Amino acid sequence: MQIGANSLLQEMQSLSGEIKPSGFNSGFGSPITQQVSNTSGSDFGQLLSQAIGSVGELQANAGSLATRLDMGDTRVTLSDTVIAREKSSVAFEATMQVRNKLIDAYKEIMSMPV
């Protein structure tokens, strides 16, 4: 089955009309200026501390499940413990990646000439 370039282009153009954001006027895609007044959002520091707190909770939960499994609690399964460990590991690795990116950005900003 071959797809012709013209038919594919026509289909893409018809779909682009359906997904065009409402903030664009009928011109060639020039956006209508809008005021962004979302001042109720949290600042970056709060978001970062919440993320670190949730990573800590995941690690504490994984540790608790592992301890309960080691003690012989029949309500805790091995699969639940392994899944909790993996969740905490993935969250920790993601946090470390964010930290590394922040450090790289800080170093880049500090090395900029003034």
Tab-separated table of N, CA, C and O in Angstrom:
chain	number	residue	atom	x	y	z
A	1	MET	N	0.847	-1.188	0.000
A	1	MET	CA	0.000	0.000	0.000
A	1	MET	C	0.883	1.239	0.000
A	1	MET	O	1.749	1.392	0.850
A	2	GLN	N	0.674	2.096	-0.982
A	2	GLN	CA	1.429	3.334	-1.066
A	2	GLN	C	0.546	4.510	-0.679
A	2	GLN	O	-0.652	4.535	-0.992
A	3	ILE	N	1.156	5.446	-0.008
A	3	ILE	CA	0.447	6.663	0.367
A	3	ILE	C	1.037	7.783	-0.453
A	3	ILE	O	2.245	8.037	-0.398
A	4	GLY	N	0.200	8.444	-1.215
A	4	GLY	CA	0.666	9.544	-2.035
A	4	GLY	C	0.984	10.761	-1.192
A	4	GLY	O	0.357	11.021	-0.176
A	5	ALA	N	1.967	11.525	-1.634
A	5	ALA	CA	2.384	12.700	-0.877
A	5	ALA	C	1.286	13.752	-0.847
A	5	ALA	O	1.073	14.412	0.170
A	6	ASN	N	0.554	13.893	-1.965
A	6	ASN	CA	-0.501	14.905	-2.011
A	6	ASN	C	-1.649	14.559	-1.078
A	6	ASN	O	-2.171	15.428	-0.380
A	7	SER	N	-2.034	13.299	-1.049
A	7	SER	CA	-3.147	12.924	-0.182
A	7	SER	C	-2.748	13.036	1.283
A	7	SER	O	-3.543	13.442	2.137
A	8	LEU	N	-1.500	12.708	1.589
A	8	LEU	CA	-1.010	12.835	2.956
A	8	LEU	C	-0.957	14.301	3.371
A	8	LEU	O	-1.362	14.653	4.480
A	9	LEU	N	-0.508	15.172	2.461
A	9	LEU	CA	-0.454	16.598	2.746
A	9	LEU	C	-1.849	17.167	2.964
A	9	LEU	O	-2.073	17.945	3.895
A	10	GLN	N	-2.805	16.755	2.137
A	10	GLN	CA	-4.177	17.231	2.297
A	10	GLN	C	-4.766	16.779	3.625
A	10	GLN	O	-5.455	17.544	4.304
A	11	GLU	N	-4.480	15.548	4.004
A	11	GLU	CA	-5.002	15.050	5.271
A	11	GLU	C	-4.379	15.792	6.451
A	11	GLU	O	-5.059	16.139	7.410
A	12	MET	N	-3.083	16.072	6.361
A	12	MET	CA	-2.414	16.812	7.436
A	12	MET	C	-2.966	18.231	7.549
A	12	MET	O	-3.160	18.744	8.651
A	13	GLN	N	-3.242	18.863	6.401
A	13	GLN	CA	-3.785	20.213	6.430
A	13	GLN	C	-5.195	20.233	7.015
A	13	GLN	O	-5.550	21.134	7.769
A	14	SER	N	-5.987	19.230	6.699
A	14	SER	CA	-7.338	19.194	7.259
A	14	SER	C	-7.300	18.928	8.759
A	14	SER	O	-8.091	19.478	9.520
A	15	LEU	N	-6.350	18.088	9.192
A	15	LEU	CA	-6.228	17.826	10.623
A	15	LEU	C	-5.670	19.025	11.372
A	15	LEU	O	-6.038	19.266	12.520
A	16	SER	N	-4.787	19.788	10.734
A	16	SER	CA	-4.225	20.954	11.417
A	16	SER	C	-5.298	21.996	11.676
A	16	SER	O	-5.235	22.722	12.659
A	17	GLY	N	-6.296	22.075	10.819
A	17	GLY	CA	-7.411	22.986	11.063
A	17	GLY	C	-8.230	22.575	12.266
A	17	GLY	O	-8.788	23.406	12.978
A	18	GLU	N	-8.291	21.278	12.526
A	18	GLU	CA	-9.060	20.793	13.661
A	18	GLU	C	-8.340	20.993	14.976
A	18	GLU	O	-8.970	21.169	16.012
A	19	ILE	N	-7.018	20.971	14.957
A	19	ILE	CA	-6.274	21.052	16.215
A	19	ILE	C	-5.670	22.425	16.461
A	19	ILE	O	-4.947	22.605	17.422
A	20	LYS	N	-5.991	23.415	15.642
A	20	LYS	CA	-5.445	24.753	15.821
A	20	LYS	C	-5.963	25.332	17.127
A	20	LYS	O	-7.148	25.290	17.399
A	21	PRO	N	-5.088	25.867	17.979
A	21	PRO	CA	-5.531	26.432	19.243
A	21	PRO	C	-6.445	27.620	19.031
A	21	PRO	O	-6.351	28.325	18.033
A	22	SER	N	-7.310	27.849	19.981
A	22	SER	CA	-8.281	28.927	19.860
A	22	SER	C	-7.642	30.294	20.010
A	22	SER	O	-8.250	31.299	19.705
A	23	GLY	N	-6.415	30.380	20.499
A	23	GLY	CA	-5.735	31.653	20.684
A	23	GLY	C	-5.179	32.226	19.397
A	23	GLY	O	-4.615	33.299	19.395
A	24	PHE	N	-5.322	31.535	18.263
A	24	PHE	CA	-4.804	32.017	16.994
A	24	PHE	C	-5.951	32.603	16.183
A	24	PHE	O	-7.045	32.057	16.144
A	25	ASN	N	-5.666	33.725	15.512
A	25	ASN	CA	-6.713	34.306	14.677
A	25	ASN	C	-6.644	33.712	13.284
A	25	ASN	O	-5.848	32.836	13.009
A	26	SER	N	-7.469	34.201	12.394
A	26	SER	CA	-7.583	33.579	11.076
A	26	SER	C	-6.433	33.929	10.149
A	26	SER	O	-6.422	33.479	9.011
A	27	GLY	N	-5.464	34.708	10.583
A	27	GLY	CA	-4.305	35.032	9.760
A	27	GLY	C	-3.391	33.849	9.614
A	27	GLY	O	-3.758	32.703	9.815
A	28	PHE	N	-2.152	34.104	9.298
A	28	PHE	CA	-1.200	33.022	9.093
A	28	PHE	C	-0.577	32.568	10.408
A	28	PHE	O	0.602	32.412	10.537
A	29	GLY	N	-1.377	32.355	11.391
A	29	GLY	CA	-0.889	31.786	12.633
A	29	GLY	C	-0.330	32.792	13.617
A	29	GLY	O	0.380	32.430	14.526
A	30	SER	N	-0.638	34.081	13.453
A	30	SER	CA	-0.145	35.041	14.431
A	30	SER	C	-1.027	34.973	15.671
A	30	SER	O	-2.234	35.083	15.589
A	31	PRO	N	-0.424	34.758	16.835
A	31	PRO	CA	-1.228	34.566	18.037
A	31	PRO	C	-1.833	35.862	18.531
A	31	PRO	O	-1.283	36.935	18.370
A	32	ILE	N	-2.987	35.743	19.107
A	32	ILE	CA	-3.622	36.875	19.770
A	32	ILE	C	-2.960	37.000	21.134
A	32	ILE	O	-2.820	36.024	21.861
A	33	THR	N	-2.529	38.196	21.469
A	33	THR	CA	-1.830	38.367	22.740
A	33	THR	C	-2.799	38.173	23.895
A	33	THR	O	-3.941	38.633	23.858
A	34	GLN	N	-2.326	37.464	24.903
A	34	GLN	CA	-3.140	37.185	26.078
A	34	GLN	C	-2.324	37.476	27.320
A	34	GLN	O	-1.115	37.304	27.332
A	35	GLN	N	-3.004	37.896	28.352
A	35	GLN	CA	-2.373	38.124	29.632
A	35	GLN	C	-2.371	36.821	30.406
A	35	GLN	O	-3.379	36.143	30.485
A	36	VAL	N	-1.241	36.469	30.961
A	36	VAL	CA	-1.154	35.285	31.809
A	36	VAL	C	-1.207	35.783	33.242
A	36	VAL	O	-0.317	36.482	33.700
A	37	SER	N	-2.260	35.409	33.928
A	37	SER	CA	-2.416	35.905	35.296
A	37	SER	C	-2.525	34.759	36.283
A	37	SER	O	-3.330	34.793	37.191
A	38	ASN	N	-1.711	33.744	36.104
A	38	ASN	CA	-1.715	32.607	37.020
A	38	ASN	C	-0.707	32.880	38.123
A	38	ASN	O	0.417	32.421	38.098
A	39	THR	N	-1.123	33.646	39.118
A	39	THR	CA	-0.234	33.963	40.228
A	39	THR	C	-0.477	33.056	41.421
A	39	THR	O	0.189	33.191	42.436
A	40	SER	N	-1.436	32.152	41.307
A	40	SER	CA	-1.728	31.271	42.431
A	40	SER	C	-0.830	30.042	42.444
A	40	SER	O	-0.918	29.237	43.349
A	41	GLY	N	0.038	29.872	41.451
A	41	GLY	CA	0.911	28.704	41.370
A	41	GLY	C	2.026	28.760	42.396
A	41	GLY	O	2.377	29.807	42.923
A	42	SER	N	2.566	27.609	42.690
A	42	SER	CA	3.667	27.516	43.641
A	42	SER	C	4.959	27.949	42.974
A	42	SER	O	5.122	27.840	41.768
A	43	ASP	N	5.879	28.434	43.758
A	43	ASP	CA	7.168	28.774	43.177
A	43	ASP	C	8.033	27.519	43.062
A	43	ASP	O	7.689	26.451	43.556
A	44	PHE	N	9.135	27.660	42.394
A	44	PHE	CA	9.970	26.503	42.079
A	44	PHE	C	10.507	25.824	43.325
A	44	PHE	O	10.584	24.601	43.394
A	45	GLY	N	10.866	26.596	44.318
A	45	GLY	CA	11.403	26.029	45.551
A	45	GLY	C	10.405	25.130	46.255
A	45	GLY	O	10.752	24.057	46.762
A	46	GLN	N	9.152	25.550	46.288
A	46	GLN	CA	8.116	24.732	46.914
A	46	GLN	C	7.891	23.445	46.136
A	46	GLN	O	7.738	22.368	46.729
A	47	LEU	N	7.863	23.544	44.819
A	47	LEU	CA	7.683	22.351	43.997
A	47	LEU	C	8.834	21.376	44.176
A	47	LEU	O	8.634	20.163	44.269
A	48	LEU	N	10.046	21.896	44.260
A	48	LEU	CA	11.211	21.049	44.436
A	48	LEU	C	11.194	20.362	45.800
A	48	LEU	O	11.468	19.169	45.902
A	49	SER	N	10.824	21.102	46.838
A	49	SER	CA	10.776	20.486	48.164
A	49	SER	C	9.667	19.456	48.260
A	49	SER	O	9.824	18.424	48.928
A	50	GLN	N	8.543	19.678	47.585
A	50	GLN	CA	7.471	18.677	47.556
A	50	GLN	C	7.933	17.415	46.831
A	50	GLN	O	7.629	16.301	47.253
A	51	ALA	N	8.662	17.581	45.736
A	51	ALA	CA	9.157	16.428	44.990
A	51	ALA	C	10.146	15.626	45.828
A	51	ALA	O	10.085	14.390	45.865
A	52	ILE	N	11.032	16.323	46.525
A	52	ILE	CA	11.994	15.629	47.380
A	52	ILE	C	11.272	14.934	48.526
A	52	ILE	O	11.615	13.817	48.911
A	53	GLY	N	10.246	15.583	49.063
A	53	GLY	CA	9.454	14.963	50.123
A	53	GLY	C	8.747	13.699	49.659
A	53	GLY	O	8.703	12.695	50.383
A	54	SER	N	8.217	13.726	48.432
A	54	SER	CA	7.541	12.529	47.919
A	54	SER	C	8.533	11.403	47.655
A	54	SER	O	8.208	10.228	47.855
A	55	VAL	N	9.761	11.738	47.237
A	55	VAL	CA	10.795	10.718	47.060
A	55	VAL	C	11.133	10.101	48.414
A	55	VAL	O	11.269	8.881	48.549
A	56	GLY	N	11.235	10.945	49.430
A	56	GLY	CA	11.497	10.442	50.774
A	56	GLY	C	10.390	9.529	51.279
A	56	GLY	O	10.659	8.495	51.914
A	57	GLU	N	9.145	9.888	50.982
A	57	GLU	CA	8.019	9.040	51.377
A	57	GLU	C	8.059	7.692	50.667
A	57	GLU	O	7.790	6.649	51.276
A	58	LEU	N	8.386	7.711	49.370
A	58	LEU	CA	8.488	6.458	48.622
A	58	LEU	C	9.589	5.570	49.185
A	58	LEU	O	9.416	4.352	49.316
A	59	GLN	N	10.715	6.175	49.547
A	59	GLN	CA	11.805	5.391	50.114
A	59	GLN	C	11.443	4.841	51.488
A	59	GLN	O	11.757	3.690	51.807
A	60	ALA	N	10.752	5.646	52.287
A	60	ALA	CA	10.333	5.181	53.613
A	60	ALA	C	9.319	4.047	53.488
A	60	ALA	O	9.378	3.056	54.236
A	61	ASN	N	8.404	4.171	52.534
A	61	ASN	CA	7.410	3.123	52.308
A	61	ASN	C	8.087	1.827	51.853
A	61	ASN	O	7.746	0.740	52.337
A	62	ALA	N	9.048	1.931	50.963
A	62	ALA	CA	9.760	0.742	50.490
A	62	ALA	C	10.536	0.090	51.626
A	62	ALA	O	10.546	-1.140	51.763
A	63	GLY	N	11.165	0.900	52.449
A	63	GLY	CA	11.890	0.361	53.591
A	63	GLY	C	10.966	-0.315	54.590
A	63	GLY	O	11.284	-1.379	55.137
A	64	SER	N	9.815	0.292	54.815
A	64	SER	CA	8.833	-0.289	55.734
A	64	SER	C	8.318	-1.633	55.219
A	64	SER	O	8.205	-2.598	55.981
A	65	LEU	N	8.013	-1.683	53.926
A	65	LEU	CA	7.541	-2.942	53.341
A	65	LEU	C	8.621	-4.016	53.416
A	65	LEU	O	8.322	-5.183	53.717
A	66	ALA	N	9.868	-3.637	53.168
A	66	ALA	CA	10.957	-4.614	53.239
A	66	ALA	C	11.123	-5.132	54.663
A	66	ALA	O	11.314	-6.339	54.875
A	67	THR	N	11.018	-4.246	55.639
A	67	THR	CA	11.139	-4.665	57.036
A	67	THR	C	9.996	-5.588	57.428
A	67	THR	O	10.207	-6.618	58.080
A	68	ARG	N	8.784	-5.215	57.011
A	68	ARG	CA	7.628	-6.055	57.333
A	68	ARG	C	7.741	-7.423	56.674
A	68	ARG	O	7.371	-8.439	57.261
A	69	LEU	N	8.262	-7.463	55.443
A	69	LEU	CA	8.453	-8.741	54.759
A	69	LEU	C	9.494	-9.586	55.477
A	69	LEU	O	9.305	-10.801	55.659
A	70	ASP	N	10.588	-8.943	55.907
A	70	ASP	CA	11.637	-9.660	56.634
A	70	ASP	C	11.133	-10.203	57.966
A	70	ASP	O	11.578	-11.260	58.427
A	71	MET	N	10.217	-9.491	58.593
A	71	MET	CA	9.683	-9.918	59.891
A	71	MET	C	8.623	-11.008	59.761
A	71	MET	O	8.172	-11.546	60.757
A	72	GLY	N	8.214	-11.295	58.535
A	72	GLY	CA	7.259	-12.379	58.323
A	72	GLY	C	5.804	-11.948	58.268
A	72	GLY	O	4.908	-12.778	58.466
A	73	ASP	N	5.536	-10.670	58.000
A	73	ASP	CA	4.151	-10.193	57.884
A	73	ASP	C	3.511	-10.835	56.656
A	73	ASP	O	4.011	-10.694	55.540
A	74	THR	N	2.427	-11.551	56.860
A	74	THR	CA	1.775	-12.263	55.759
A	74	THR	C	0.967	-11.348	54.855
A	74	THR	O	0.572	-11.758	53.762
A	75	ARG	N	0.715	-10.116	55.291
A	75	ARG	CA	-0.044	-9.172	54.461
A	75	ARG	C	0.825	-8.492	53.411
A	75	ARG	O	0.316	-7.846	52.505
A	76	VAL	N	2.145	-8.633	53.526
A	76	VAL	CA	3.086	-8.017	52.573
A	76	VAL	C	3.643	-9.104	51.678
A	76	VAL	O	4.165	-10.111	52.147
A	77	THR	N	3.529	-8.884	50.374
A	77	THR	CA	4.066	-9.864	49.426
A	77	THR	C	5.414	-9.387	48.900
A	77	THR	O	5.755	-8.201	48.976
A	78	LEU	N	6.156	-10.313	48.368
A	78	LEU	CA	7.460	-9.992	47.783
A	78	LEU	C	7.295	-9.060	46.593
A	78	LEU	O	8.082	-8.116	46.412
A	79	SER	N	6.278	-9.282	45.794
A	79	SER	CA	6.081	-8.434	44.610
A	79	SER	C	5.754	-6.994	45.013
A	79	SER	O	6.234	-6.051	44.378
A	80	ASP	N	4.949	-6.809	46.062
A	80	ASP	CA	4.666	-5.446	46.534
A	80	ASP	C	5.941	-4.750	46.990
A	80	ASP	O	6.154	-3.563	46.720
A	81	THR	N	6.804	-5.497	47.675
A	81	THR	CA	8.045	-4.928	48.171
A	81	THR	C	8.977	-4.563	47.026
A	81	THR	O	9.574	-3.480	47.028
A	82	VAL	N	9.096	-5.433	46.050
A	82	VAL	CA	9.972	-5.158	44.905
A	82	VAL	C	9.451	-3.967	44.110
A	82	VAL	O	10.230	-3.101	43.690
A	83	ILE	N	8.148	-3.892	43.919
A	83	ILE	CA	7.565	-2.764	43.177
A	83	ILE	C	7.806	-1.459	43.921
A	83	ILE	O	8.166	-0.439	43.319
A	84	ALA	N	7.626	-1.467	45.239
A	84	ALA	CA	7.864	-0.256	46.031
A	84	ALA	C	9.331	0.157	45.950
A	84	ALA	O	9.648	1.350	45.853
A	85	ARG	N	10.247	-0.817	45.997
A	85	ARG	CA	11.677	-0.517	45.873
A	85	ARG	C	11.989	0.104	44.514
A	85	ARG	O	12.757	1.063	44.421
A	86	GLU	N	11.412	-0.450	43.455
A	86	GLU	CA	11.666	0.077	42.114
A	86	GLU	C	11.091	1.479	41.951
A	86	GLU	O	11.709	2.338	41.319
A	87	LYS	N	9.900	1.715	42.500
A	87	LYS	CA	9.316	3.056	42.435
A	87	LYS	C	10.215	4.065	43.126
A	87	LYS	O	10.463	5.153	42.599
A	88	SER	N	10.706	3.708	44.307
A	88	SER	CA	11.570	4.644	45.026
A	88	SER	C	12.897	4.829	44.294
A	88	SER	O	13.442	5.928	44.267
A	89	SER	N	13.389	3.773	43.670
A	89	SER	CA	14.637	3.875	42.923
A	89	SER	C	14.480	4.783	41.703
A	89	SER	O	15.337	5.634	41.441
A	90	VAL	N	13.390	4.621	40.979
A	90	VAL	CA	13.147	5.455	39.798
A	90	VAL	C	12.958	6.912	40.209
A	90	VAL	O	13.499	7.827	39.572
A	91	ALA	N	12.215	7.141	41.281
A	91	ALA	CA	12.001	8.508	41.748
A	91	ALA	C	13.314	9.146	42.189
A	91	ALA	O	13.575	10.324	41.903
A	92	PHE	N	14.159	8.367	42.868
A	92	PHE	CA	15.451	8.891	43.309
A	92	PHE	C	16.338	9.214	42.118
A	92	PHE	O	16.987	10.268	42.081
A	93	GLU	N	16.379	8.336	41.132
A	93	GLU	CA	17.193	8.586	39.938
A	93	GLU	C	16.704	9.817	39.182
A	93	GLU	O	17.511	10.615	38.690
A	94	ALA	N	15.385	9.991	39.092
A	94	ALA	CA	14.841	11.179	38.422
A	94	ALA	C	15.216	12.443	39.179
A	94	ALA	O	15.566	13.470	38.576
A	95	THR	N	15.170	12.371	40.494
A	95	THR	CA	15.558	13.517	41.312
A	95	THR	C	17.033	13.842	41.115
A	95	THR	O	17.414	15.020	41.029
A	96	MET	N	17.852	12.823	41.032
A	96	MET	CA	19.282	13.046	40.804
A	96	MET	C	19.525	13.681	39.432
A	96	MET	O	20.395	14.546	39.292
A	97	GLN	N	18.768	13.272	38.432
A	97	GLN	CA	18.915	13.862	37.100
A	97	GLN	C	18.518	15.336	37.109
A	97	GLN	O	19.177	16.170	36.477
A	98	VAL	N	17.435	15.656	37.812
A	98	VAL	CA	17.015	17.058	37.919
A	98	VAL	C	18.090	17.859	38.635
A	98	VAL	O	18.444	18.964	38.225
A	99	ARG	N	18.640	17.306	39.714
A	99	ARG	CA	19.710	17.981	40.442
A	99	ARG	C	20.903	18.226	39.540
A	99	ARG	O	21.474	19.329	39.515
A	100	ASN	N	21.295	17.225	38.760
A	100	ASN	CA	22.439	17.375	37.858
A	100	ASN	C	22.190	18.451	36.807
A	100	ASN	O	23.081	19.229	36.481
A	101	LYS	N	20.975	18.498	36.285
A	101	LYS	CA	20.638	19.523	35.292
A	101	LYS	C	20.673	20.912	35.920
A	101	LYS	O	21.120	21.876	35.290
A	102	LEU	N	20.188	21.030	37.148
A	102	LEU	CA	20.222	22.320	37.826
A	102	LEU	C	21.658	22.770	38.076
A	102	LEU	O	21.997	23.946	37.901
A	103	ILE	N	22.508	21.848	38.476
A	103	ILE	CA	23.914	22.190	38.706
A	103	ILE	C	24.581	22.608	37.403
A	103	ILE	O	25.331	23.588	37.361
A	104	ASP	N	24.301	21.884	36.322
A	104	ASP	CA	24.868	22.255	35.022
A	104	ASP	C	24.399	23.641	34.589
A	104	ASP	O	25.186	24.442	34.077
A	105	ALA	N	23.108	23.931	34.791
A	105	ALA	CA	22.578	25.245	34.428
A	105	ALA	C	23.213	26.336	35.276
A	105	ALA	O	23.567	27.414	34.762
A	106	TYR	N	23.389	26.076	36.579
A	106	TYR	CA	24.038	27.049	37.453
A	106	TYR	C	25.472	27.315	37.005
A	106	TYR	O	25.906	28.466	36.929
A	107	LYS	N	26.208	26.263	36.688
A	107	LYS	CA	27.592	26.437	36.232
A	107	LYS	C	27.655	27.214	34.931
A	107	LYS	O	28.538	28.069	34.732
A	108	GLU	N	26.712	26.942	34.037
A	108	GLU	CA	26.690	27.655	32.760
A	108	GLU	C	26.383	29.123	32.963
A	108	GLU	O	26.992	29.999	32.340
A	109	ILE	N	25.445	29.424	33.855
A	109	ILE	CA	25.100	30.828	34.131
A	109	ILE	C	26.282	31.545	34.782
A	109	ILE	O	26.594	32.682	34.450
A	110	MET	N	26.957	30.860	35.706
A	110	MET	CA	28.073	31.496	36.402
A	110	MET	C	29.274	31.700	35.478
A	110	MET	O	30.092	32.591	35.729
A	111	SER	N	29.385	30.932	34.422
A	111	SER	CA	30.519	31.108	33.508
A	111	SER	C	30.239	32.112	32.400
A	111	SER	O	31.127	32.397	31.599
A	112	MET	N	29.043	32.670	32.365
A	112	MET	CA	28.723	33.674	31.337
A	112	MET	C	29.457	34.967	31.632
A	112	MET	O	29.529	35.406	32.786
A	113	PRO	N	29.999	35.582	30.590
A	113	PRO	CA	30.660	36.884	30.818
A	113	PRO	C	29.621	37.978	31.097
A	113	PRO	O	28.531	37.959	30.538
A	114	VAL	N	30.002	38.895	31.959
A	114	VAL	CA	29.075	39.978	32.314
A	114	VAL	C	29.419	41.215	31.550
A	114	VAL	O	30.448	41.614	31.289
